[in-house]
Coordinates of C-alpha atoms in Angstrom, one line a residue:
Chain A
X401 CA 32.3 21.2 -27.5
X402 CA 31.1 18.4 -25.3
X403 CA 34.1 16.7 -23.0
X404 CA 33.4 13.2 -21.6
X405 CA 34.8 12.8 -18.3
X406 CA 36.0 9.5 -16.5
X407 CA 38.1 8.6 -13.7
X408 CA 35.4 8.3 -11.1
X409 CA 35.1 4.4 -11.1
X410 CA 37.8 3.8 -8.3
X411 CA 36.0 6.1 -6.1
X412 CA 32.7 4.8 -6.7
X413 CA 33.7 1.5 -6.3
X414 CA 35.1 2.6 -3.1
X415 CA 32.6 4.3 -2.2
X416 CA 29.9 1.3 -2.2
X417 CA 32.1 -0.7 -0.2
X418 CA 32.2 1.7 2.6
X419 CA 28.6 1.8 2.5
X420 CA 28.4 -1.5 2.6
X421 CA 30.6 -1.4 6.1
X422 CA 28.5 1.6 7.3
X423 CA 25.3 0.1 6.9
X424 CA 26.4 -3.4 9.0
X425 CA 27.5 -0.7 11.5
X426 CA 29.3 -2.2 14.7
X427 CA 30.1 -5.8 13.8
X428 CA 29.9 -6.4 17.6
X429 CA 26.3 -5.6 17.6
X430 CA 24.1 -8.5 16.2
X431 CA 23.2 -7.9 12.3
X432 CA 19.3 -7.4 11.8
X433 CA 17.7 -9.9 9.5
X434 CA 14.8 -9.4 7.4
X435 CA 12.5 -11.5 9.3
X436 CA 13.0 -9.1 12.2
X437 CA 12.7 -5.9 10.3
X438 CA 9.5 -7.9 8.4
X439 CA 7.6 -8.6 12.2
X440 CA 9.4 -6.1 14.4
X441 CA 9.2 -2.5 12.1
X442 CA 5.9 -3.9 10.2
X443 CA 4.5 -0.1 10.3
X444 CA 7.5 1.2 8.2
X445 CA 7.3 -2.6 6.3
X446 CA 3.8 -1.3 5.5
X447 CA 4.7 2.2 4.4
X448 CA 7.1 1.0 1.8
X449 CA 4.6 -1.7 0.5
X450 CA 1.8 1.3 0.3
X451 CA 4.2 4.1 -1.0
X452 CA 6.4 1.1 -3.0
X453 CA 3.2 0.0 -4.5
X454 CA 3.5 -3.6 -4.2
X455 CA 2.6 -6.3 -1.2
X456 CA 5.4 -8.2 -0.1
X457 CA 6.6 -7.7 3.5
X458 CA 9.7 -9.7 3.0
X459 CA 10.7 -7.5 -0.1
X460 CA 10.1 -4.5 1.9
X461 CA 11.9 -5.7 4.5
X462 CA 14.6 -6.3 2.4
X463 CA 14.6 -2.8 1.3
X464 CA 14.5 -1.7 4.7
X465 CA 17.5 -3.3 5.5
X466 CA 19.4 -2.1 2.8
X467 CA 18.8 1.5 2.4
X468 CA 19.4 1.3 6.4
X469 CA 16.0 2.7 6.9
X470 CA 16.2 5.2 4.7
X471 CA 11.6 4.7 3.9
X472 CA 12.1 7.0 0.8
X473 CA 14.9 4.9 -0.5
X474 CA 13.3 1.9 0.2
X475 CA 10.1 2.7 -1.6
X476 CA 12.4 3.7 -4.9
X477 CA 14.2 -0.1 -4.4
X478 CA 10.8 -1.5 -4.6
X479 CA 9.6 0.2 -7.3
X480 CA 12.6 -0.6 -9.3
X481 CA 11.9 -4.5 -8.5
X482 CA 8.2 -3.7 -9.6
X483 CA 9.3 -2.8 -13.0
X484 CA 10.7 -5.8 -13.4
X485 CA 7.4 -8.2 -12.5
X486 CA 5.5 -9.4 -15.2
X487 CA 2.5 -8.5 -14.7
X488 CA 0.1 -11.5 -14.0
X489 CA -3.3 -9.9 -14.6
X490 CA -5.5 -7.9 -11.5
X491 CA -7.9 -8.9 -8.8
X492 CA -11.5 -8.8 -8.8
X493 CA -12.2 -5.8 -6.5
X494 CA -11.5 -6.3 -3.0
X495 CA -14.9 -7.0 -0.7
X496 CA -13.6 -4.6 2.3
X497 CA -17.3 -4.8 3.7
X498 CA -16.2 -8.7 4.3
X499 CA -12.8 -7.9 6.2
X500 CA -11.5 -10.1 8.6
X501 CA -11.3 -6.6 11.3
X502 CA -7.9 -6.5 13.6
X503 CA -9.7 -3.0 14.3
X504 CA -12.5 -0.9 13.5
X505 CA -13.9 1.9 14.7
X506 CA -16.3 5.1 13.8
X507 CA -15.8 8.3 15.0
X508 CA -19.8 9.1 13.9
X509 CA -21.7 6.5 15.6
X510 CA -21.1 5.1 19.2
X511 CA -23.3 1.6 18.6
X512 CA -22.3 0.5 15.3
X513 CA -23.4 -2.7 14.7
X514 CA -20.3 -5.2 15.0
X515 CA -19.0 -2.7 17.9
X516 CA -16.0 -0.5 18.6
X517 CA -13.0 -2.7 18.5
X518 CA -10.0 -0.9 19.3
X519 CA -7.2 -3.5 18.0
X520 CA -3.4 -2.8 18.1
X521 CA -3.6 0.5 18.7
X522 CA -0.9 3.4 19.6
X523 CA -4.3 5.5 20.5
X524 CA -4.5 6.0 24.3
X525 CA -0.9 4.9 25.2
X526 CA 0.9 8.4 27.2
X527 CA 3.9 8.0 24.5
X528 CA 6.3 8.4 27.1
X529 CA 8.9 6.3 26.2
X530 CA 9.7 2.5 27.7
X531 CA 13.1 1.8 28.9
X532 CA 11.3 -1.6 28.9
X533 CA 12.0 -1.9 25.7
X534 CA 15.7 -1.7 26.0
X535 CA 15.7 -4.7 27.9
X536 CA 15.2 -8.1 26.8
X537 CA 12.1 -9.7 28.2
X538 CA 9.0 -11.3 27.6
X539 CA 5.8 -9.8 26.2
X540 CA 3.1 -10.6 28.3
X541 CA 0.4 -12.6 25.8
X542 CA -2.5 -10.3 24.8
X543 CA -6.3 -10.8 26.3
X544 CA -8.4 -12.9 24.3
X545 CA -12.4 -13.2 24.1
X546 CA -14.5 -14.9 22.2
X547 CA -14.4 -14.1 18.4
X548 CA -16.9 -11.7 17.2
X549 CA -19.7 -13.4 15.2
X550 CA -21.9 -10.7 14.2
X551 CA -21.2 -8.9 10.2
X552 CA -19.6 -5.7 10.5
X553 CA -21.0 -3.9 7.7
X554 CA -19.4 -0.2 6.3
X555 CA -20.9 2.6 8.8
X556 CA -21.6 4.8 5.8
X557 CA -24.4 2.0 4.5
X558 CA -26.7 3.0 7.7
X559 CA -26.6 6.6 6.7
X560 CA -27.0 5.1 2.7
X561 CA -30.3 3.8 4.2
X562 CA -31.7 7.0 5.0
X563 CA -30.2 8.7 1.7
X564 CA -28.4 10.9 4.1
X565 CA -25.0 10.1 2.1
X566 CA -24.2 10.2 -1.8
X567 CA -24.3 7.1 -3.1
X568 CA -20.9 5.5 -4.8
X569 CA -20.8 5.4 -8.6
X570 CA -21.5 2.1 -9.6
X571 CA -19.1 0.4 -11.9
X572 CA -19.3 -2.6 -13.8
X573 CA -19.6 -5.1 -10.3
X574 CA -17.7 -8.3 -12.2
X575 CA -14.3 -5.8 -12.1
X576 CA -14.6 -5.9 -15.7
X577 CA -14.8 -1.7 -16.4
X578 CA -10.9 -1.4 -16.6
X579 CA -9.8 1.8 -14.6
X580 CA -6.8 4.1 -15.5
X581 CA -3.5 2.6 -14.3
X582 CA -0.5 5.0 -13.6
X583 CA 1.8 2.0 -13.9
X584 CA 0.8 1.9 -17.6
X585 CA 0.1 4.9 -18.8
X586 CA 1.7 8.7 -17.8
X587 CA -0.6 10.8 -15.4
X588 CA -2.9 13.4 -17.4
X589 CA -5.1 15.3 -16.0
X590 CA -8.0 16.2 -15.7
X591 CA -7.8 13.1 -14.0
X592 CA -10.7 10.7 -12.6
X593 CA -11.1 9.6 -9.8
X594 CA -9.9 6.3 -10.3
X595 CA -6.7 7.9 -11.4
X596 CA -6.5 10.4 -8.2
X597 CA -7.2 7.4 -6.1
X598 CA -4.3 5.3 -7.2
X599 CA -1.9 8.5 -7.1
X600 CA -2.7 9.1 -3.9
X601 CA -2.3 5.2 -2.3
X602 CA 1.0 6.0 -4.0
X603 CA 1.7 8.9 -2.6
X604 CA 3.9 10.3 0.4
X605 CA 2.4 10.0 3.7
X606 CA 4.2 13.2 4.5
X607 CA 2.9 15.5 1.6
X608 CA -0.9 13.6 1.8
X609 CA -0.9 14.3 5.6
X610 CA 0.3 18.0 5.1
X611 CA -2.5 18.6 2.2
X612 CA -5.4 17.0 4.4
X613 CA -4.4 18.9 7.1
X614 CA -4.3 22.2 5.4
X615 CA -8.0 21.9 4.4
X616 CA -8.8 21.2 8.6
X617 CA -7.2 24.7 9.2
X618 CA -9.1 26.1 6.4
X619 CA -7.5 26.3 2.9
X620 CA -10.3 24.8 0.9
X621 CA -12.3 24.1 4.1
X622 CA -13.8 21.2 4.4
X623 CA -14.6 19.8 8.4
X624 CA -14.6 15.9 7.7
X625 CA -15.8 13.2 10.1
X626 CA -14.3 9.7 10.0
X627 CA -17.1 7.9 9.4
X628 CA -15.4 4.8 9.9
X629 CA -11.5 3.2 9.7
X630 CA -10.5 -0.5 9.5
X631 CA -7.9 -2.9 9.3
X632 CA -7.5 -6.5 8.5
X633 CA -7.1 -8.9 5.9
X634 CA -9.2 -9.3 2.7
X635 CA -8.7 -12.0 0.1
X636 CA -7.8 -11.3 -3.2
X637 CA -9.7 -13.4 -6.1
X638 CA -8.3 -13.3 -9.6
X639 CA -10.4 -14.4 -12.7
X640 CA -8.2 -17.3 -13.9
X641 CA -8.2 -18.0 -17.3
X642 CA -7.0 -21.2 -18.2
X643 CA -9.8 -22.1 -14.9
X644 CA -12.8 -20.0 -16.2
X645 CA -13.4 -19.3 -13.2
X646 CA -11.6 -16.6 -10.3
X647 CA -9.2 -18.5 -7.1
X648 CA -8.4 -16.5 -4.0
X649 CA -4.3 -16.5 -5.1
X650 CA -3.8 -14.8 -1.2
X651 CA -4.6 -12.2 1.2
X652 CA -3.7 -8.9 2.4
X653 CA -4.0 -6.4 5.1
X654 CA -5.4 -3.2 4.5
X655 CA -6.4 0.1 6.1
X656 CA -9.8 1.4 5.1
X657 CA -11.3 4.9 6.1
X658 CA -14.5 7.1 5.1
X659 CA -14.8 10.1 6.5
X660 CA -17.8 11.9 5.5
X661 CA -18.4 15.9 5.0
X662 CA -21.7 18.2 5.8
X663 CA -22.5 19.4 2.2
X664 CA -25.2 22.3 2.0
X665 CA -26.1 21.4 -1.1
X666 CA -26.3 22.5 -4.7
X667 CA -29.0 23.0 -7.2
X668 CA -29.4 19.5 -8.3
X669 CA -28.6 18.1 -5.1
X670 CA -30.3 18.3 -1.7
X671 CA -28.4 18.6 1.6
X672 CA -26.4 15.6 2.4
X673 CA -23.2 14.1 3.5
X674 CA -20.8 13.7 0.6
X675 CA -17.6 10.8 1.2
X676 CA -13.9 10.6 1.2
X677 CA -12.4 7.1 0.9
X678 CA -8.6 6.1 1.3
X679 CA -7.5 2.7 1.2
X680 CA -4.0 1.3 1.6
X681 CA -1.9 -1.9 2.1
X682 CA -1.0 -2.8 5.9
X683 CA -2.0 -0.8 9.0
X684 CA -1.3 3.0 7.7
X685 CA -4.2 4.6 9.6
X686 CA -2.4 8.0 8.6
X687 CA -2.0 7.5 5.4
X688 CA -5.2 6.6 4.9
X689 CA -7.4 9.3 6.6
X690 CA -5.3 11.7 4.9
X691 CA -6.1 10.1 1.9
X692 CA -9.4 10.0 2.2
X693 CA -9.5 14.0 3.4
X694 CA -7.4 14.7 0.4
X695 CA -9.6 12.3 -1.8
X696 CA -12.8 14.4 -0.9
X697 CA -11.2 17.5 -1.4
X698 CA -10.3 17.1 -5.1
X699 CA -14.1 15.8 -5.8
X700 CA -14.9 19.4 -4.9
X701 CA -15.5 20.2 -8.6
X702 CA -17.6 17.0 -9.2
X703 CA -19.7 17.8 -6.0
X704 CA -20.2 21.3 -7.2
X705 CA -18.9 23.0 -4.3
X706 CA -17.1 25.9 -4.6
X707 CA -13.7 25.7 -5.5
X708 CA -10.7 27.6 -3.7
X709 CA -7.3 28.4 -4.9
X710 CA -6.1 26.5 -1.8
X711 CA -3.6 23.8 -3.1
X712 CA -5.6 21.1 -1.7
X713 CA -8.2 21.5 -4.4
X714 CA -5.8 22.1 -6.9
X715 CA -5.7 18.4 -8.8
X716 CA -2.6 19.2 -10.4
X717 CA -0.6 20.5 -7.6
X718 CA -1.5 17.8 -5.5
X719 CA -1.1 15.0 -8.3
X720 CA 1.9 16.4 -9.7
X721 CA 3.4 16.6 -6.6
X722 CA 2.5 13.3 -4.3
X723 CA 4.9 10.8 -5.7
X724 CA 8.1 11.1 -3.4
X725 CA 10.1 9.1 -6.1
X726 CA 9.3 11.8 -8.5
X727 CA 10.1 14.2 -6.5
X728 CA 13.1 13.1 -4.6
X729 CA 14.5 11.5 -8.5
X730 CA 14.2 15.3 -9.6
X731 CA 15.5 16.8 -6.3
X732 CA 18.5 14.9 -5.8
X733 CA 19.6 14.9 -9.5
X734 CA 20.7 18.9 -8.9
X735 CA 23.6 17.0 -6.5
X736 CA 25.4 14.8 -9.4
X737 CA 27.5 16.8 -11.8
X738 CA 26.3 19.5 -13.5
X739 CA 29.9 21.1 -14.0
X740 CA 29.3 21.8 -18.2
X741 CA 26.2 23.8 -17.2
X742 CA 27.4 25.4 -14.5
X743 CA 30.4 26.3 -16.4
X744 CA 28.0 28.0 -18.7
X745 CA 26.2 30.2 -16.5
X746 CA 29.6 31.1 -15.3
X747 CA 30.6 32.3 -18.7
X748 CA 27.7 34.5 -18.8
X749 CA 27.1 36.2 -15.5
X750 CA 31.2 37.0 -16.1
X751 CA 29.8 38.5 -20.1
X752 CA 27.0 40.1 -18.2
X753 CA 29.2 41.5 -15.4
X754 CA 31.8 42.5 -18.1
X755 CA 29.0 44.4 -20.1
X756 CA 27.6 46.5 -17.4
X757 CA 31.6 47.4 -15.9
X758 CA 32.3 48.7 -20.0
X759 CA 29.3 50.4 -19.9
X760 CA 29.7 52.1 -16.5
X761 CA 33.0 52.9 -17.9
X762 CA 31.7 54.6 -21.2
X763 CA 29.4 56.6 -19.3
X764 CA 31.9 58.0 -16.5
X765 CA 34.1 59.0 -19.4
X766 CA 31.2 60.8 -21.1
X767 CA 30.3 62.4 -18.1
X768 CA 34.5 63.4 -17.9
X769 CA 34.4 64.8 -21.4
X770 CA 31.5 66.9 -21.2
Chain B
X1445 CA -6.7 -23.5 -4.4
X1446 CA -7.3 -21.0 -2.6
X1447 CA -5.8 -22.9 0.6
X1448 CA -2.8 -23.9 -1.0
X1449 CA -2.5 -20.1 -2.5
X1450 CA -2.2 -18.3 1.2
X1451 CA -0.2 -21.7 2.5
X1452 CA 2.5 -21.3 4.4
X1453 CA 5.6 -22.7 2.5
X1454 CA 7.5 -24.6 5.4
X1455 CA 4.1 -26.0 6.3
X1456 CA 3.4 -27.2 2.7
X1457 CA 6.6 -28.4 1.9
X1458 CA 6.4 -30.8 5.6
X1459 CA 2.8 -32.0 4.8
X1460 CA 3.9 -33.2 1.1
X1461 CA 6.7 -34.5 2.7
X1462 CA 4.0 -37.2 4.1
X1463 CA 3.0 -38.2 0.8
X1464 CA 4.1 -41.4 -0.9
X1465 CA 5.0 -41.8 -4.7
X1466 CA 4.3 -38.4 -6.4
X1467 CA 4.4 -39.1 -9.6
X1468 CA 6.2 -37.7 -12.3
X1469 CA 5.3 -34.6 -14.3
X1470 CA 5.8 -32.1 -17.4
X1471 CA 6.0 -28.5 -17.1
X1472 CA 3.2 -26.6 -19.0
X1473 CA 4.4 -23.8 -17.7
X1474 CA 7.4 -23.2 -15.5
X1475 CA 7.3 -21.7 -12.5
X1476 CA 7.4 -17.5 -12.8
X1477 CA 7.3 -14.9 -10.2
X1478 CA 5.0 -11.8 -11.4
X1479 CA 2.9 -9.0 -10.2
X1480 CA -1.0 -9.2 -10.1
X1481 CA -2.6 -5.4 -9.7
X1482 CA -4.9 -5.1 -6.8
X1483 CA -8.2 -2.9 -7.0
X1484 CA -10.4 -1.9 -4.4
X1485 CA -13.5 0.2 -4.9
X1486 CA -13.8 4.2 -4.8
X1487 CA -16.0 4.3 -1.1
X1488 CA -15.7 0.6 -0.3
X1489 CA -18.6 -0.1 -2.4
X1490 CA -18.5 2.0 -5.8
X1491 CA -16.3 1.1 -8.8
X1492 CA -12.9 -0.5 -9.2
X1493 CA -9.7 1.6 -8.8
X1494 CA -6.1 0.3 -8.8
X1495 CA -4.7 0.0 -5.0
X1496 CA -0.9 -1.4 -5.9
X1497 CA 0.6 -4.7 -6.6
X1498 CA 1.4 -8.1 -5.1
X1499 CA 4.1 -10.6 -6.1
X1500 CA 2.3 -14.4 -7.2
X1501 CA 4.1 -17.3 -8.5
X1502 CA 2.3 -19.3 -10.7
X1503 CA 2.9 -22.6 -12.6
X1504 CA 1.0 -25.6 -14.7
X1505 CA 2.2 -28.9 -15.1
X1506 CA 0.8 -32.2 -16.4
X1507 CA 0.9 -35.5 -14.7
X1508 CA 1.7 -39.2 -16.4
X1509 CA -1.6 -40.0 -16.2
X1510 CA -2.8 -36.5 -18.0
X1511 CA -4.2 -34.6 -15.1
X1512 CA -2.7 -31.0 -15.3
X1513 CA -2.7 -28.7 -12.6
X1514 CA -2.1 -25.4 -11.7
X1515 CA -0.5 -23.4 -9.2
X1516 CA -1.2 -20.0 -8.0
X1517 CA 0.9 -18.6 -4.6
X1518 CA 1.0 -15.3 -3.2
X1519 CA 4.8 -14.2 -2.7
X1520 CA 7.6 -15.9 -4.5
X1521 CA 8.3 -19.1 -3.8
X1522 CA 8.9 -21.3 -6.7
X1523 CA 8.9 -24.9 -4.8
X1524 CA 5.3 -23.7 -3.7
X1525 CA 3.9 -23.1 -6.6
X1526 CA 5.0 -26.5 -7.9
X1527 CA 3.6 -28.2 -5.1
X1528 CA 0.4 -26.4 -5.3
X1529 CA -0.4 -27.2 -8.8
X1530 CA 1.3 -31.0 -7.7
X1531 CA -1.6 -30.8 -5.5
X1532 CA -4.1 -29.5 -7.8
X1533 CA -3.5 -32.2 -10.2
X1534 CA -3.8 -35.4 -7.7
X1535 CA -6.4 -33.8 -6.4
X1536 CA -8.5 -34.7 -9.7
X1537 CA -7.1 -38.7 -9.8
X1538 CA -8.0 -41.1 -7.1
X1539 CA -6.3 -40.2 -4.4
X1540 CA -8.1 -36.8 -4.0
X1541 CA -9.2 -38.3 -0.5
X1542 CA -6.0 -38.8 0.8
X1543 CA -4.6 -35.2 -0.1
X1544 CA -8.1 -33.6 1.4
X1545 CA -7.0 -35.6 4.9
X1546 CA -2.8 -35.2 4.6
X1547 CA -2.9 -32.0 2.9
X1548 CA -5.8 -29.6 2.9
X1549 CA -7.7 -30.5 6.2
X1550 CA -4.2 -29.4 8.2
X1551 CA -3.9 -26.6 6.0
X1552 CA -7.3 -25.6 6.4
X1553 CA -7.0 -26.0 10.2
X1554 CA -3.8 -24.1 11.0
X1555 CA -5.2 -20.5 9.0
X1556 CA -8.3 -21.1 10.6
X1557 CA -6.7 -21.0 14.2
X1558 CA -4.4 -18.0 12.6
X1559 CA -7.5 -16.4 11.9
X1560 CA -9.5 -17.3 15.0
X1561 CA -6.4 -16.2 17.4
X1562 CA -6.5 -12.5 15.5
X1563 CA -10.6 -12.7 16.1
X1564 CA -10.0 -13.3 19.5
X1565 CA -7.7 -10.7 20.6
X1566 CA -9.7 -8.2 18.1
X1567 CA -12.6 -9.2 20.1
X1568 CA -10.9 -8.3 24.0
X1569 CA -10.4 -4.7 22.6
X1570 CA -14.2 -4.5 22.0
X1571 CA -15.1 -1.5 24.1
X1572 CA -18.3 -1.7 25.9
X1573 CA -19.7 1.7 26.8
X1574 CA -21.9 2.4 29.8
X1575 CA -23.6 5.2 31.2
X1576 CA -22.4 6.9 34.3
X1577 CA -25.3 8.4 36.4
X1578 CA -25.6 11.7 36.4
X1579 CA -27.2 12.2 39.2
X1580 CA -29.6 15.2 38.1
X1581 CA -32.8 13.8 39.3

C-alpha cells in the first residue's frame, strides 16, 4: 500500500523565506550586486560559465549571488536556465591560434616567438594575505607598453614543423563535420574524443584536477609538459542563414593549454611527442591543464600505449563520474525522504533478526533435549 | 554586424539616440533570447568539438521602404538586438554614410581602445630574459 503524504508546504514555504533573509545576511552591511560579483569574483564567474556550460558573466553572477556562493549550486542554476534557451545554431570553430592573448606562456620553450607574457597572474605573488584588501583604497593603474605586434602562433606548430609532435585529426575545416553533443544526446561510451572533450569542459575542476594529478604521481603515468597556456578573447562567427554567409555574433575569453607527453613509440609509430588539449570559457588555468592531462590520458588506447587499471585511463570512470550536477543530483537525493523504503528495510532486518533468534532458539532446545 | 553584435548596450542605445527620424518598421521576427553552441578544435587546430554555450538575441525586421535587417547580439538584450538589425537595415538605404560616421566609427573606436588598453598591459608583463655571467672563464 502506497501512502501519500502532505503537510510540508508551511514549512517549506517557511523555509525559503528564511533563506531568503540568510542569504541578504546583515542588512547593515551593503547588499552585493551582480555587477560586483560579475567584475570583482570573475574567476568563480568563470567557473560556473565553464562547469554551467554557457557564457554569460551576468547570469553567472546572478547565480552566484543567489546560491550565496555555493559554485556547485550555481552551476546546477545555470544549467537549468540552459534548458530553457532555444538553441540558435553553433559557431564555426573558434581560431585560438588568432587570440587576442591577456597571457601566454610555454613551459617548453624559453623564446617563443610572440614572447612570454605573464598577464594577470596569481603566479609569483607570496599568497600571504593583504590586509590591504580590507581597506578601501585605490588600485594603483597597471604598467602599460606598447602593444605587441608580432603573431603569436600555437608553440606545438614549431615542434609540428619538425614532425616531432602528432599531428591533430583533421576534420571537415568549414565546421560542417557535426561532433557528438552531450546536450543532445545521453553519454555512451566508447566515447570519441569529441565527446570526452565536451564532458570534460563540463566537468568539475575538483574531480578533473584530482584525475590529472593522480597520473603525475603515477597511476597511469604519464610526465606531461605544458607546451603552452593562453588566455584572451576569440570571436565567435556563426554561419547565418537567412545572410548566406557567417557574422562574428560576439566574443569570448578562454583558457587554452597543450601539454605534450614523451611517447616511446609503437609499431606503426616512431618516437614522438603525443598532445593533450583542454580548453575552457574565462581564465580557468586549472581547469584547463587538468583537462588537458586528463584529455591525454584517455587517448592512451588510441595512441597505443599501454593501458593501466589506474582510473585515469579508465573512460568510464572518469566520464561517468565528471559532471558535479550528476553527481551532487544523485548524492543529495539520499537526504529527501525515503521514509516508505526505509520502512521496508526495517521490516526485514526485524524478519531477518526474528529468524535467526527462532532458530537459535530451536537449536538450544535440541541441544536441551538430547 | 559584427560591431554592433559585441556593442556595448548603454553605448548603442546613446549613439542611436543621435539619430534623427528612424523610421518605422515590421517585425520579421521578434526579438528572442537563445543559446548558440560554441566549438573549438581538439589541439587548437584539429577538428570541431562542442566547448559550451552562449546566450544571443536575435531579431529581423523590415523597414517602410523594404529594407529588412537583422540583428544578432551576444547576451540578452532585446532593445539591442532591435537596434542592431535597425541599424542593419539603414545601413542598406541612403543614409548608410551617416550611421558609418554616428554609429559604427564610435563603435569601432571604443573596442578598439578596449582591445588596445588589454594589449598594452599584456605587453608590460612581457618577460625579457637575460643571461647572467657566469663567470667560468
Amino acid at each position: 500500500m502506497y501512502v501519500a503524504v502532505k503537510g510540508g508546504e508551511r514549512a517549506i514555504d517557511n523555509a525559503h523565506a528564511w533563506l531568503a533573509e540568510e542569504r541578504r545576511g546583515d542588512p547593515e552591511v551593503a547588499e552585493l550586486d551582480v555587477a560586483q560579483i560579475r567584475e570583482q569574483l570573475a574567476l568563480a564567474v568563470n567557473r560556473v560559465m565553464t562547469e554551467g556550460s554557457l557564457y554569460d558573466p551576468d547570469l553567472a553572477a546572478l547565480a552566484i549571488k543567489q546560491s550565496r556562493g555555493d559554485l556547485i549550486e550555481a552551476i546546477f542554476l545555470i544549467r537549468a536556465y540552459r534548458t530553457t534557451l532555444p538553441r540558435i545554431g553553433h559557431s564555426r570553430p573558434v581560431e585560438t591560434g588568432v587570440m587576442a592573448c591577456d597571457r601566454r606562456v610555454s613551459a617548453t620553450f624559453k623564446d617563443v616567438p610572440g614572447g612570454q607574457v605573464l598577464g594577470a597572474t596569481f603566479d609569483y605573488t607570496h599568497r600571504l594575505l593583504d590586509f590591504k584588501l580590507m581597506a578601501e583604497g585605490e588600485v594603483p593603474e597597471a604598467a602599460k607598453a606598447d602593444p605587441r605586434q608580432e603573431p603569436t602562433p600555437h608553440v606545438t606548430s614549431f615542434l609540428n614543423k619538425e614532425g616531432l609532435i602528432q599531428s591533430e585529426a583533421q576534420g571537415e575545416v568549414s565546421g560542417e563535420q557535426t561532433p557528438p553533443d552531450l546536450t543532445r544526446e545521453p553519454l555512451e561510451l566508447p566515447a570519441n574524443r569529441a565527446l570526452r572533450l565536451q564532458a570534460l569542459t563540463r566537468g568539475d575542476e575538483g574531480f578533473i584536477l584530482s584525475m590529472a594529478y593522480s597520473t603525475q604521481r603515477g597511476y597511469g603515468n604519464s610526465h606531461a609538459f605544458v607546451g603552452e597556456l593562453r588566455i584572451g578573447r576569440v570571436a565567435v562567427e556563426m554561419d547565418i542563414p537567412e545572410l548566406g554567409f557567417a557574422i562574428e555574433i560576439g566574443e569570448v575569453e578562454l583558457t587554452e593549454c597543450e601539454t605534450v607527453n614523451k611517447f616511446a613509440g609503437s609499431k606503426v609509430e616512431p618516437p614522438q611527442f603525443t598532445r593533450g588539449y583542454g580548453l575552457t570559457f574565462g581564465q580557468t588555468e586549472r581547469k584547463a591543464i587538468s583537462m588537458a592531462l586528463v584529455d591525454r590520458s584517455l587517448r592512451s588506447k588510441e595512441l597505443g600505449v599501454e593501458v593501466s587499471n589506474s582510473p585515469a585511463h579508465d573512460e568510464e570512470f572518469v566520464l561517468y563520474h565528471c559532471d558535479n550536477i550528476q553527481a551532487t543530483g544523485f548524492l543529495e537525493h539520499i537526504k529527501l525522504p525515503h521514509y516508505v523504503d526505509f520502512q521496508s528495510e526495517m521490516e526485514l532486518v526485524r524478519k531477518m533478526r526474528a529468524e535467526i533468534a527462532a532458530g537459535q532458539a530451536q537449536d538450544s532446545a535440541q541441544e536441551a533435549a538430547q | 554586424m559584427g560591431l554592433l553584435a559585441k556593442s556595448d548596450a548603454a553605448q548603442l542605445a546613446g549613439l542611436i539616440g543621435r539619430l534623427e527620424n528612424l523610421p518605422e518598421f515590421e517585425w520579421l521576427r521578434r526579438p528572442e533570447v537563445g543559446g548558440v553552441m560554441v566549438r573549438g578544435r581538439m589541439g587548437g587546430t584539429g577538428a570541431p568539438f562542442n566547448l559550451g554555450e552562449m546566450t544571443v538575441t536575435r531579431c529581423a525586421l523590415r523597414l517602410e521602404s523594404g529594407e529588412v535587417g537583422h540583428g544578432y547580439v551576444q547576451g540578452r538584450d532585446k532593445r539591442q538586438a532591435e537596434q542592431a538589425a535597425l541599424m542593419d537595415a539603414l545601413m542598406q538605404g541612403p543614409r548608410a554614410a551617416e550611421l558609418q560616421e554616428t554609429v559604427l566609427a564610435p563603435l569601432e573606436a571604443a573596442q578598439t581602445d578596449v582591445r588596445e588598453t588589454r594589449a598594452a598591459k599584456a605587453a608590460a608583463t612581457k618577460v625579457d630574459f637575460f643571461t647572467m655571467v657566469r663567470g667560468e672563464d
